[in-house]
Amino acid sequence: MNESTQSSSKSIPLQRWRRALPAWVQVCVLLLVFASGIGVGAVGASQYMLSRMQHYRENPEVFPEELSAKLQSRMNMSDDQTSKVRDIVTLRHGNITSLRDASAPGILQEFSLMEQEIADVLDPAQREQWHETADWVRKTFLPTDPAARDVGNPE
């Protein structure tokens, strides 16, 4: 009996337990996964860029050194070229920072006026949420207040 069960089990084809999904469903799933990967990568890249921008905005003195080091490794520059590039970036970045600082009080004042005018239209719960949003926008996108930055940095 043992031999007969073995021979009969060999002759019975294996049953498929699960049928494959149609090809169009498989393609749609693959495209969805691919698009999700692109979306996650884009969000991650934008978060990284925003964090770097904020880092350089809060620490402008490190920008020339870090930029010249990146350029040296990327472009295979000599130490002399790197030194000259660092000097140029230090001068020009200082000028750019001065221009931004000159316009920063006006930008911050306009934003504060807009924040208050919008808050006056909202109810108390919305107002609290609006102020949190405005603080995030102020920290993320607006220039830093040069007066506030200079207070912590006496020279």
Protein backbone atom coordinates (compact mmCIF):
# COMPACT_ATOMS: atom_id res chain seq x y z
CA MET A 1 0.00 0.00 0.00
CA ASN A 2 2.89 2.25 0.71
CA GLU A 3 4.23 1.88 -2.82
CA SER A 4 0.85 2.53 -4.37
CA THR A 5 0.39 5.81 -2.46
CA GLN A 6 3.83 6.95 -3.50
CA SER A 7 3.24 6.18 -7.14
CA SER A 8 -0.20 7.80 -7.10
CA SER A 9 1.15 10.96 -5.46
CA LYS A 10 3.76 11.25 -8.18
CA SER A 11 1.19 11.03 -10.92
CA ILE A 12 -1.11 13.72 -9.48
CA PRO A 13 -0.01 17.14 -10.72
CA LEU A 14 0.51 19.80 -8.10
CA GLN A 15 -2.42 22.12 -7.78
CA ARG A 16 -1.92 25.84 -8.02
CA TRP A 17 -3.04 27.35 -4.80
CA ARG A 18 -3.14 30.88 -6.06
CA ARG A 19 -3.63 32.26 -9.49
CA ALA A 20 -1.44 35.13 -10.62
CA LEU A 21 -3.05 38.51 -10.86
CA PRO A 22 -3.73 39.83 -14.33
CA ALA A 23 -0.79 41.53 -16.00
CA TRP A 24 -2.42 44.98 -15.93
CA VAL A 25 -2.86 44.73 -12.13
CA GLN A 26 0.78 43.74 -11.71
CA VAL A 27 1.90 46.67 -13.87
CA CYS A 28 -0.31 49.09 -11.91
CA VAL A 29 1.12 47.85 -8.59
CA LEU A 30 4.68 48.21 -9.88
CA LEU A 31 3.96 51.73 -11.14
CA LEU A 32 2.41 52.64 -7.78
CA VAL A 33 5.47 51.36 -5.91
CA PHE A 34 7.77 53.23 -8.31
CA ALA A 35 5.79 56.47 -7.96
CA SER A 36 5.79 56.10 -4.17
CA GLY A 37 9.57 55.76 -4.23
CA ILE A 38 9.88 58.92 -6.29
CA GLY A 39 7.58 60.75 -3.87
CA VAL A 40 9.50 59.62 -0.78
CA GLY A 41 12.80 60.53 -2.43
CA ALA A 42 11.53 63.99 -3.40
CA VAL A 43 10.25 64.72 0.09
CA GLY A 44 13.49 63.48 1.64
CA ALA A 45 15.59 65.60 -0.71
CA SER A 46 13.53 68.73 -0.06
CA GLN A 47 13.75 68.19 3.71
CA TYR A 48 17.52 67.81 3.42
CA MET A 49 17.82 71.00 1.35
CA LEU A 50 15.65 72.95 3.78
CA SER A 51 17.73 71.76 6.74
CA ARG A 52 20.97 72.76 4.98
CA MET A 53 19.55 76.18 4.08
CA GLN A 54 18.49 76.71 7.67
CA HIS A 55 21.92 75.58 8.91
CA TYR A 56 23.68 78.09 6.65
CA ARG A 57 21.22 80.84 7.55
CA GLU A 58 21.87 80.31 11.25
CA ASN A 59 25.65 79.81 10.83
CA PRO A 60 26.76 81.95 7.87
CA GLU A 61 30.40 81.82 8.95
CA VAL A 62 30.71 78.09 8.10
CA PHE A 63 29.40 78.45 4.54
CA PRO A 64 32.63 79.58 2.78
CA GLU A 65 34.71 76.80 4.35
CA GLU A 66 32.18 74.05 3.62
CA LEU A 67 31.51 75.25 0.07
CA SER A 68 35.19 75.54 -0.82
CA ALA A 69 35.86 72.06 0.59
CA LYS A 70 33.03 70.60 -1.50
CA LEU A 71 34.25 72.38 -4.62
CA GLN A 72 37.81 71.21 -4.02
CA SER A 73 36.77 67.56 -3.84
CA ARG A 74 34.28 67.81 -6.72
CA MET A 75 36.50 69.79 -9.11
CA ASN A 76 39.89 68.46 -8.01
CA MET A 77 41.20 71.94 -7.20
CA SER A 78 44.64 72.61 -5.73
CA ASP A 79 45.03 74.06 -2.24
CA ASP A 80 45.94 77.44 -3.73
CA GLN A 81 42.78 77.49 -5.85
CA THR A 82 40.70 76.40 -2.87
CA SER A 83 42.13 79.21 -0.76
CA LYS A 84 41.34 81.79 -3.45
CA VAL A 85 37.81 80.41 -3.90
CA ARG A 86 37.27 80.51 -0.11
CA ASP A 87 38.36 84.17 -0.02
CA ILE A 88 36.00 85.05 -2.89
CA VAL A 89 33.07 83.20 -1.33
CA THR A 90 33.75 84.81 2.06
CA LEU A 91 33.66 88.30 0.52
CA ARG A 92 30.64 87.74 -1.73
CA HIS A 93 28.66 85.75 0.82
CA GLY A 94 29.28 88.52 3.33
CA ASN A 95 27.89 91.05 0.83
CA ILE A 96 24.87 88.85 0.13
CA THR A 97 24.25 88.43 3.86
CA SER A 98 24.46 92.21 4.33
CA LEU A 99 21.90 92.79 1.58
CA ARG A 100 19.60 90.15 3.07
CA ASP A 101 20.02 91.63 6.55
CA ALA A 102 19.20 95.10 5.22
CA SER A 103 15.91 93.86 3.81
CA ALA A 104 15.13 91.40 6.63
CA PRO A 105 13.50 93.89 9.05
CA GLY A 106 11.06 95.05 6.37
CA ILE A 107 10.20 91.48 5.37
CA LEU A 108 9.74 90.42 8.99
CA GLN A 109 7.61 93.47 9.76
CA GLU A 110 5.33 92.81 6.78
CA PHE A 111 5.01 89.17 7.74
CA SER A 112 4.13 90.12 11.33
CA LEU A 113 1.46 92.54 10.09
CA MET A 114 0.02 89.86 7.83
CA GLU A 115 0.09 87.34 10.70
CA GLN A 116 -1.81 89.71 12.99
CA GLU A 117 -4.38 90.68 10.34
CA ILE A 118 -5.13 87.03 9.60
CA ALA A 119 -5.30 86.21 13.32
CA ASP A 120 -7.92 88.96 13.80
CA VAL A 121 -10.22 87.14 11.35
CA LEU A 122 -9.95 83.73 13.07
CA ASP A 123 -11.60 82.27 16.17
CA PRO A 124 -9.36 81.43 19.19
CA ALA A 125 -8.69 77.79 18.22
CA GLN A 126 -7.88 78.73 14.64
CA ARG A 127 -5.77 81.65 15.85
CA GLU A 128 -3.56 79.33 17.92
CA GLN A 129 -3.11 76.99 14.95
CA TRP A 130 -2.37 79.97 12.68
CA HIS A 131 0.33 81.31 15.02
CA GLU A 132 2.00 77.87 15.08
CA THR A 133 1.93 77.78 11.28
CA ALA A 134 3.26 81.32 11.03
CA ASP A 135 6.10 80.49 13.43
CA TRP A 136 7.04 77.50 11.28
CA VAL A 137 7.03 79.66 8.13
CA ARG A 138 9.10 82.31 9.91
CA LYS A 139 11.72 79.76 11.01
CA THR A 140 11.79 77.87 7.71
CA PHE A 141 11.52 80.43 4.93
CA LEU A 142 12.03 83.98 6.19
CA PRO A 143 15.40 85.60 6.78
CA THR A 144 16.64 85.63 10.35
CA ASP A 145 16.40 88.86 12.24
CA PRO A 146 19.91 90.40 12.15
CA ALA A 147 19.28 92.28 15.40
CA ALA A 148 18.40 89.06 17.21
CA ARG A 149 21.42 87.27 15.72
CA ASP A 150 23.81 90.07 16.79
CA VAL A 151 22.57 90.02 20.41
CA GLY A 152 23.91 86.51 20.96
CA ASN A 153 27.13 87.29 19.08
CA PRO A 154 28.87 90.31 20.65
CA GLU A 155 31.93 91.29 18.64
